[in-house]
PDB file of C-alpha atoms in Angstrom:
ATOM      1  CA  UNK A 259     -18.836 -40.144  76.049  1.00 50.00           C
ATOM      2  CA  UNK A 260     -19.621 -39.041  72.270  1.00 78.00           C
ATOM      3  CA  UNK A 261     -17.350 -36.899  70.405  1.00 78.00           C
ATOM      4  CA  UNK A 262     -20.247 -34.501  69.576  1.00 78.00           C
ATOM      5  CA  UNK A 263     -20.989 -33.906  73.558  1.00 80.00           C
ATOM      6  CA  UNK A 264     -18.058 -33.636  74.218  1.00 84.00           C
ATOM      7  CA  UNK A 265     -17.506 -30.828  71.430  1.00 84.00           C
ATOM      8  CA  UNK A 266     -20.044 -28.959  73.297  1.00 83.00           C
ATOM      9  CA  UNK A 267     -17.440 -27.500  75.488  1.00 85.00           C
ATOM     10  CA  UNK A 268     -15.190 -25.113  73.293  1.00 85.00           C
ATOM     11  CA  UNK A 269     -12.202 -25.694  75.484  1.00 88.00           C
ATOM     12  CA  UNK A 270     -11.864 -29.179  75.379  1.00 90.00           C
ATOM     13  CA  UNK A 271      -8.930 -28.668  73.258  1.00 91.00           C
ATOM     14  CA  UNK A 272      -8.127 -32.485  73.087  1.00 92.00           C
ATOM     15  CA  UNK A 273     -11.706 -33.394  71.214  1.00 90.00           C
ATOM     16  CA  UNK A 274     -11.508 -30.083  68.655  1.00 91.00           C
ATOM     17  CA  UNK A 275      -8.174 -31.598  67.991  1.00 92.00           C
ATOM     18  CA  UNK A 276      -9.844 -34.820  67.205  1.00 91.00           C
ATOM     19  CA  UNK A 277     -12.628 -33.550  65.189  1.00 91.00           C
ATOM     20  CA  UNK A 278     -10.586 -31.933  63.755  1.00 93.00           C
ATOM     21  CA  UNK A 279      -7.670 -34.475  62.554  1.00 92.00           C
ATOM     22  CA  UNK A 280     -11.004 -36.795  61.618  1.00 91.00           C
ATOM     23  CA  UNK A 281     -12.693 -34.436  59.550  1.00 93.00           C
ATOM     24  CA  UNK A 282     -10.719 -31.791  57.808  1.00 94.00           C
ATOM     25  CA  UNK A 283      -9.348 -33.859  54.650  1.00 94.00           C
ATOM     26  CA  UNK A 284     -12.860 -34.886  54.106  1.00 94.00           C
ATOM     27  CA  UNK A 285     -14.176 -30.969  54.040  1.00 95.00           C
ATOM     28  CA  UNK A 286     -10.995 -30.329  52.033  1.00 95.00           C
ATOM     29  CA  UNK A 287     -11.068 -32.714  49.849  1.00 93.00           C
ATOM     30  CA  UNK A 288     -15.710 -32.065  48.837  1.00 93.00           C
ATOM     31  CA  UNK A 289     -14.732 -28.614  48.635  1.00 94.00           C
ATOM     32  CA  UNK A 290     -11.171 -29.723  45.728  1.00 94.00           C
ATOM     33  CA  UNK A 291     -13.637 -32.564  43.702  1.00 91.00           C
ATOM     34  CA  UNK A 292     -16.383 -29.471  43.635  1.00 90.00           C
ATOM     35  CA  UNK A 293     -14.127 -27.382  42.055  1.00 90.00           C
ATOM     36  CA  UNK A 294     -13.015 -24.857  44.374  1.00 93.00           C
ATOM     37  CA  UNK A 295      -8.953 -24.036  44.059  1.00 94.00           C
ATOM     38  CA  UNK A 296      -6.664 -25.267  47.423  1.00 94.00           C
ATOM     39  CA  UNK A 297      -7.154 -21.707  48.672  1.00 95.00           C
ATOM     40  CA  UNK A 298     -10.996 -21.776  48.363  1.00 95.00           C
ATOM     41  CA  UNK A 299     -10.812 -25.305  50.040  1.00 95.00           C
ATOM     42  CA  UNK A 300      -8.338 -23.814  52.949  1.00 96.00           C
ATOM     43  CA  UNK A 301     -11.234 -21.712  54.051  1.00 96.00           C
ATOM     44  CA  UNK A 302     -14.546 -23.901  53.827  1.00 96.00           C
ATOM     45  CA  UNK A 303     -12.894 -26.306  56.316  1.00 96.00           C
ATOM     46  CA  UNK A 304     -11.690 -23.448  58.856  1.00 96.00           C
ATOM     47  CA  UNK A 305     -15.707 -21.832  58.376  1.00 96.00           C
ATOM     48  CA  UNK A 306     -17.269 -25.532  58.363  1.00 95.00           C
ATOM     49  CA  UNK A 307     -15.024 -25.371  62.068  1.00 94.00           C
ATOM     50  CA  UNK A 308     -16.119 -22.421  63.114  1.00 93.00           C
ATOM     51  CA  UNK A 309     -19.472 -23.021  61.832  1.00 91.00           C
ATOM     52  CA  UNK A 310     -19.819 -26.770  63.773  1.00 91.00           C
ATOM     53  CA  UNK A 311     -18.347 -24.129  66.764  1.00 90.00           C
ATOM     54  CA  UNK A 312     -20.933 -21.985  66.991  1.00 89.00           C
ATOM     55  CA  UNK A 313     -23.682 -24.789  66.122  1.00 85.00           C
ATOM     56  CA  UNK A 314     -23.037 -26.876  68.794  1.00 83.00           C
ATOM     57  CA  UNK A 315     -24.303 -24.632  71.952  1.00 77.00           C
ATOM     58  CA  UNK A 316     -27.611 -25.440  70.745  1.00 77.00           C
ATOM     59  CA  UNK A 317     -27.164 -28.843  68.447  1.00 74.00           C
ATOM     60  CA  UNK A 318     -29.127 -31.396  69.304  1.00 74.00           C
ATOM     61  CA  UNK A 319     -28.608 -35.283  67.456  1.00 70.00           C
ATOM     62  CA  UNK A 320     -31.182 -36.643  66.788  1.00 73.00           C
ATOM     63  CA  UNK A 321     -30.725 -40.351  63.614  1.00 69.00           C
ATOM     64  CA  UNK A 322     -34.703 -39.746  62.821  1.00 73.00           C
ATOM     65  CA  UNK A 323     -33.710 -36.605  61.365  1.00 73.00           C
ATOM     66  CA  UNK A 324     -30.739 -36.265  59.681  1.00 73.00           C
ATOM     67  CA  UNK A 325     -27.233 -38.369  60.481  1.00 79.00           C
ATOM     68  CA  UNK A 326     -24.037 -36.719  61.510  1.00 82.00           C
ATOM     69  CA  UNK A 327     -22.657 -37.440  58.655  1.00 85.00           C
ATOM     70  CA  UNK A 328     -25.612 -35.423  57.107  1.00 86.00           C
ATOM     71  CA  UNK A 329     -25.210 -32.331  59.169  1.00 85.00           C
ATOM     72  CA  UNK A 330     -21.402 -31.776  59.186  1.00 90.00           C
ATOM     73  CA  UNK A 331     -22.292 -32.286  54.873  1.00 91.00           C
ATOM     74  CA  UNK A 332     -24.795 -29.417  54.629  1.00 89.00           C
ATOM     75  CA  UNK A 333     -22.301 -26.926  56.910  1.00 91.00           C
ATOM     76  CA  UNK A 334     -19.772 -27.947  54.211  1.00 94.00           C
ATOM     77  CA  UNK A 335     -22.369 -27.925  51.096  1.00 92.00           C
ATOM     78  CA  UNK A 336     -23.265 -24.201  52.323  1.00 92.00           C
ATOM     79  CA  UNK A 337     -19.499 -22.822  53.134  1.00 94.00           C
ATOM     80  CA  UNK A 338     -18.715 -24.205  49.232  1.00 93.00           C
ATOM     81  CA  UNK A 339     -21.556 -22.188  47.424  1.00 91.00           C
ATOM     82  CA  UNK A 340     -20.358 -19.272  49.615  1.00 92.00           C
ATOM     83  CA  UNK A 341     -17.207 -19.917  47.721  1.00 92.00           C
ATOM     84  CA  UNK A 342     -19.277 -20.029  44.459  1.00 89.00           C
ATOM     85  CA  UNK A 343     -20.792 -16.959  45.896  1.00 88.00           C
ATOM     86  CA  UNK A 344     -17.620 -14.499  46.577  1.00 88.00           C
ATOM     87  CA  UNK A 345     -16.393 -15.710  42.754  1.00 82.00           C
ATOM     88  CA  UNK A 346     -19.538 -14.585  40.655  1.00 70.00           C
ATOM     89  CA  UNK A 347     -18.507 -10.746  40.521  1.00 64.00           C
ATOM     90  CA  UNK A 348     -21.517  -8.443  42.861  1.00 55.00           C
ATOM     91  CA  UNK A 349     -24.050  -7.359  39.220  1.00 51.00           C
ATOM     92  CA  UNK A 350     -23.993 -10.844  38.034  1.00 50.00           C
ATOM     93  CA  UNK A 351     -27.321 -13.271  39.241  1.00 51.00           C
ATOM     94  CA  UNK A 352     -26.036 -16.935  40.184  1.00 52.00           C
ATOM     95  CA  UNK A 353     -27.748 -18.340  37.486  1.00 51.00           C
ATOM     96  CA  UNK A 354     -26.582 -16.279  34.502  1.00 45.00           C
ATOM     97  CA  UNK A 355     -26.952 -17.593  31.452  1.00 46.00           C
ATOM     98  CA  UNK A 356     -23.410 -19.763  29.826  1.00 46.00           C
ATOM     99  CA  UNK A 357     -22.458 -18.434  26.892  1.00 44.00           C
ATOM    100  CA  UNK A 358     -19.560 -19.595  24.224  1.00 43.00           C
ATOM    101  CA  UNK A 359     -18.554 -15.828  24.440  1.00 41.00           C
ATOM    102  CA  UNK A 360     -17.350 -15.876  27.748  1.00 41.00           C
ATOM    103  CA  UNK A 361     -14.760 -14.981  28.661  1.00 42.00           C
ATOM    104  CA  UNK A 362     -14.759 -13.938  32.510  1.00 43.00           C
ATOM    105  CA  UNK A 363     -13.091 -16.728  34.417  1.00 45.00           C
ATOM    106  CA  UNK A 364     -15.809 -15.610  37.634  1.00 43.00           C
ATOM    107  CA  UNK A 365     -18.533 -17.561  35.260  1.00 41.00           C
ATOM    108  CA  UNK A 366     -17.397 -20.237  34.360  1.00 43.00           C
ATOM    109  CA  UNK A 367     -17.684 -22.086  37.144  1.00 45.00           C
ATOM    110  CA  UNK A 368     -19.036 -25.461  38.508  1.00 50.00           C
ATOM    111  CA  UNK A 369     -21.878 -24.796  40.642  1.00 49.00           C
ATOM    112  CA  UNK A 370     -22.324 -28.915  42.363  1.00 52.00           C
ATOM    113  CA  UNK A 371     -25.780 -29.244  42.791  1.00 54.00           C
ATOM    114  CA  UNK A 372     -27.083 -31.189  45.633  1.00 57.00           C
ATOM    115  CA  UNK A 373     -27.135 -34.500  44.440  1.00 66.00           C
ATOM    116  CA  UNK A 374     -23.703 -34.120  42.893  1.00 73.00           C
ATOM    117  CA  UNK A 375     -22.112 -32.733  45.956  1.00 79.00           C
ATOM    118  CA  UNK A 376     -23.911 -35.926  47.825  1.00 83.00           C
ATOM    119  CA  UNK A 377     -21.975 -37.986  45.216  1.00 84.00           C
ATOM    120  CA  UNK A 378     -18.276 -36.603  45.923  1.00 86.00           C
ATOM    121  CA  UNK A 379     -19.651 -36.577  49.962  1.00 89.00           C
ATOM    122  CA  UNK A 380     -19.782 -39.779  50.164  1.00 88.00           C
ATOM    123  CA  UNK A 381     -16.650 -40.791  48.448  1.00 89.00           C
ATOM    124  CA  UNK A 382     -14.731 -38.608  50.471  1.00 90.00           C
ATOM    125  CA  UNK A 383     -16.375 -39.746  53.597  1.00 90.00           C
ATOM    126  CA  UNK A 384     -15.572 -43.041  52.520  1.00 91.00           C
ATOM    127  CA  UNK A 385     -11.913 -42.246  51.566  1.00 92.00           C
ATOM    128  CA  UNK A 386     -11.800 -40.043  55.244  1.00 91.00           C
ATOM    129  CA  UNK A 387     -12.612 -43.187  56.878  1.00 92.00           C
ATOM    130  CA  UNK A 388     -10.274 -45.348  56.078  1.00 93.00           C
ATOM    131  CA  UNK A 389      -7.950 -42.751  55.841  1.00 93.00           C
ATOM    132  CA  UNK A 390      -8.333 -41.489  59.147  1.00 93.00           C
ATOM    133  CA  UNK A 391      -8.171 -45.434  60.577  1.00 94.00           C
ATOM    134  CA  UNK A 392      -4.817 -46.177  58.945  1.00 95.00           C
ATOM    135  CA  UNK A 393      -3.737 -42.602  60.855  1.00 95.00           C
ATOM    136  CA  UNK A 394      -4.852 -44.341  63.758  1.00 94.00           C
ATOM    137  CA  UNK A 395      -3.348 -47.945  62.993  1.00 96.00           C
ATOM    138  CA  UNK A 396       0.048 -46.459  62.295  1.00 96.00           C
ATOM    139  CA  UNK A 397       0.359 -44.470  65.152  1.00 95.00           C
ATOM    140  CA  UNK A 398      -0.099 -47.608  68.278  1.00 95.00           C
ATOM    141  CA  UNK A 399       1.464 -50.606  65.376  1.00 96.00           C
ATOM    142  CA  UNK A 400       4.903 -51.957  64.901  1.00 96.00           C
ATOM    143  CA  UNK A 401       6.482 -49.354  62.740  1.00 95.00           C
ATOM    144  CA  UNK A 402       7.846 -52.656  60.657  1.00 96.00           C
ATOM    145  CA  UNK A 403       4.703 -54.517  60.637  1.00 96.00           C
ATOM    146  CA  UNK A 404       2.713 -51.150  59.696  1.00 96.00           C
ATOM    147  CA  UNK A 405       5.244 -50.221  57.255  1.00 96.00           C
ATOM    148  CA  UNK A 406       4.786 -54.011  55.631  1.00 96.00           C
ATOM    149  CA  UNK A 407       0.753 -53.137  55.223  1.00 95.00           C
ATOM    150  CA  UNK A 408       1.489 -49.815  53.768  1.00 96.00           C
ATOM    151  CA  UNK A 409       3.580 -51.033  51.000  1.00 95.00           C
ATOM    152  CA  UNK A 410       1.773 -53.607  50.085  1.00 95.00           C
ATOM    153  CA  UNK A 411      -1.332 -52.124  50.476  1.00 94.00           C
ATOM    154  CA  UNK A 412      -1.057 -48.274  49.608  1.00 92.00           C
ATOM    155  CA  UNK A 413       1.818 -48.881  47.394  1.00 94.00           C
ATOM    156  CA  UNK A 414       1.169 -51.590  45.559  1.00 94.00           C
ATOM    157  CA  UNK A 415       4.598 -53.815  45.346  1.00 94.00           C
ATOM    158  CA  UNK A 416       3.701 -57.649  45.536  1.00 94.00           C
ATOM    159  CA  UNK A 417       4.394 -59.726  48.688  1.00 93.00           C
ATOM    160  CA  UNK A 418       8.318 -60.980  46.943  1.00 95.00           C
ATOM    161  CA  UNK A 419       8.833 -57.144  46.155  1.00 96.00           C
ATOM    162  CA  UNK A 420       7.303 -55.891  49.899  1.00 95.00           C
ATOM    163  CA  UNK A 421      10.021 -59.207  51.539  1.00 95.00           C
ATOM    164  CA  UNK A 422      13.175 -57.673  49.221  1.00 95.00           C
ATOM    165  CA  UNK A 423      12.563 -54.439  50.314  1.00 94.00           C
ATOM    166  CA  UNK A 424      12.078 -54.674  53.492  1.00 95.00           C
ATOM    167  CA  UNK A 425      13.595 -58.113  54.175  1.00 95.00           C
ATOM    168  CA  UNK A 426      11.140 -59.626  56.543  1.00 94.00           C
ATOM    169  CA  UNK A 427       9.892 -63.540  55.244  1.00 95.00           C
ATOM    170  CA  UNK A 428       7.161 -64.172  53.223  1.00 93.00           C
ATOM    171  CA  UNK A 429       5.496 -65.271  55.460  1.00 95.00           C
ATOM    172  CA  UNK A 430       6.048 -61.561  58.081  1.00 95.00           C
ATOM    173  CA  UNK A 431       4.828 -60.087  55.377  1.00 95.00           C
ATOM    174  CA  UNK A 432       1.343 -62.103  54.795  1.00 94.00           C
ATOM    175  CA  UNK A 433       1.401 -62.348  58.022  1.00 95.00           C
ATOM    176  CA  UNK A 434       1.647 -59.445  59.172  1.00 95.00           C
ATOM    177  CA  UNK A 435       0.037 -58.051  56.789  1.00 95.00           C
ATOM    178  CA  UNK A 436      -3.115 -59.089  57.952  1.00 95.00           C
ATOM    179  CA  UNK A 437      -2.915 -57.941  60.909  1.00 96.00           C
ATOM    180  CA  UNK A 438      -2.820 -54.589  60.115  1.00 96.00           C
ATOM    181  CA  UNK A 439      -5.589 -55.195  57.467  1.00 96.00           C
ATOM    182  CA  UNK A 440      -7.503 -56.260  60.153  1.00 96.00           C
ATOM    183  CA  UNK A 441      -6.892 -53.157  62.415  1.00 96.00           C
ATOM    184  CA  UNK A 442      -7.807 -51.160  60.575  1.00 96.00           C
ATOM    185  CA  UNK A 443     -10.907 -52.695  59.641  1.00 95.00           C
ATOM    186  CA  UNK A 444     -11.753 -52.363  63.162  1.00 95.00           C
ATOM    187  CA  UNK A 445     -10.252 -48.929  63.338  1.00 94.00           C
ATOM    188  CA  UNK A 446     -13.604 -48.145  59.837  1.00 93.00           C
ATOM    189  CA  UNK A 447     -16.615 -50.094  61.760  1.00 92.00           C
ATOM    190  CA  UNK A 448     -15.726 -47.781  65.137  1.00 89.00           C
ATOM    191  CA  UNK A 449     -15.272 -44.156  63.092  1.00 88.00           C
ATOM    192  CA  UNK A 450     -18.247 -45.737  61.619  1.00 86.00           C
ATOM    193  CA  UNK A 451     -20.452 -46.504  64.985  1.00 83.00           C
ATOM    194  CA  UNK A 452     -18.370 -43.124  66.099  1.00 76.00           C
ATOM    195  CA  UNK A 453     -20.404 -41.221  63.395  1.00 73.00           C
ATOM    196  CA  UNK A 454     -23.682 -43.083  63.740  1.00 66.00           C
ATOM    197  CA  UNK A 455     -23.918 -42.432  67.230  1.00 59.00           C
ATOM    198  CA  UNK A 456     -22.668 -38.694  67.728  1.00 56.00           C
TER     199      UNK A 456
END
């Protein structure tokens, strides 16, 4: 069963944990890049997950109408917009003109348009897929091999530096890096397919 189908059962804690672990950084990262504070971005994550839970009973996934990625982006965009609305004083319209003399910080916030947020979302979506894939691979891979991969791929150390730091031979560094990289790529493809068939 797909993750979305399993989420219909609000008591399925394992599936809801998987959903949260897979997508919270994506939602948070998009909110931060849209111009929200850390606290506001955390609220966006919480409110988006609550929104997903509320919509699960009536949600029918139809990729011809909207992708899961697009649907989740729409929910997140609405929560981000809510945060921007909360920033403005009650008597100021959302589309108030900006002037150089305005000192009210609530008027000087970025209001991400649909296109800007979509670009942010696409960037964060790809980053999140890689992060989640790497975490899943890390949990099941040989710790020494994953450390070699992490030092080379993430920390940017050269092969010789990784070998010196870990005490592994150059051959072992090459082989370990390529094995883990292959697992990460396969996990990214699996996550993409899961989202496409949500």
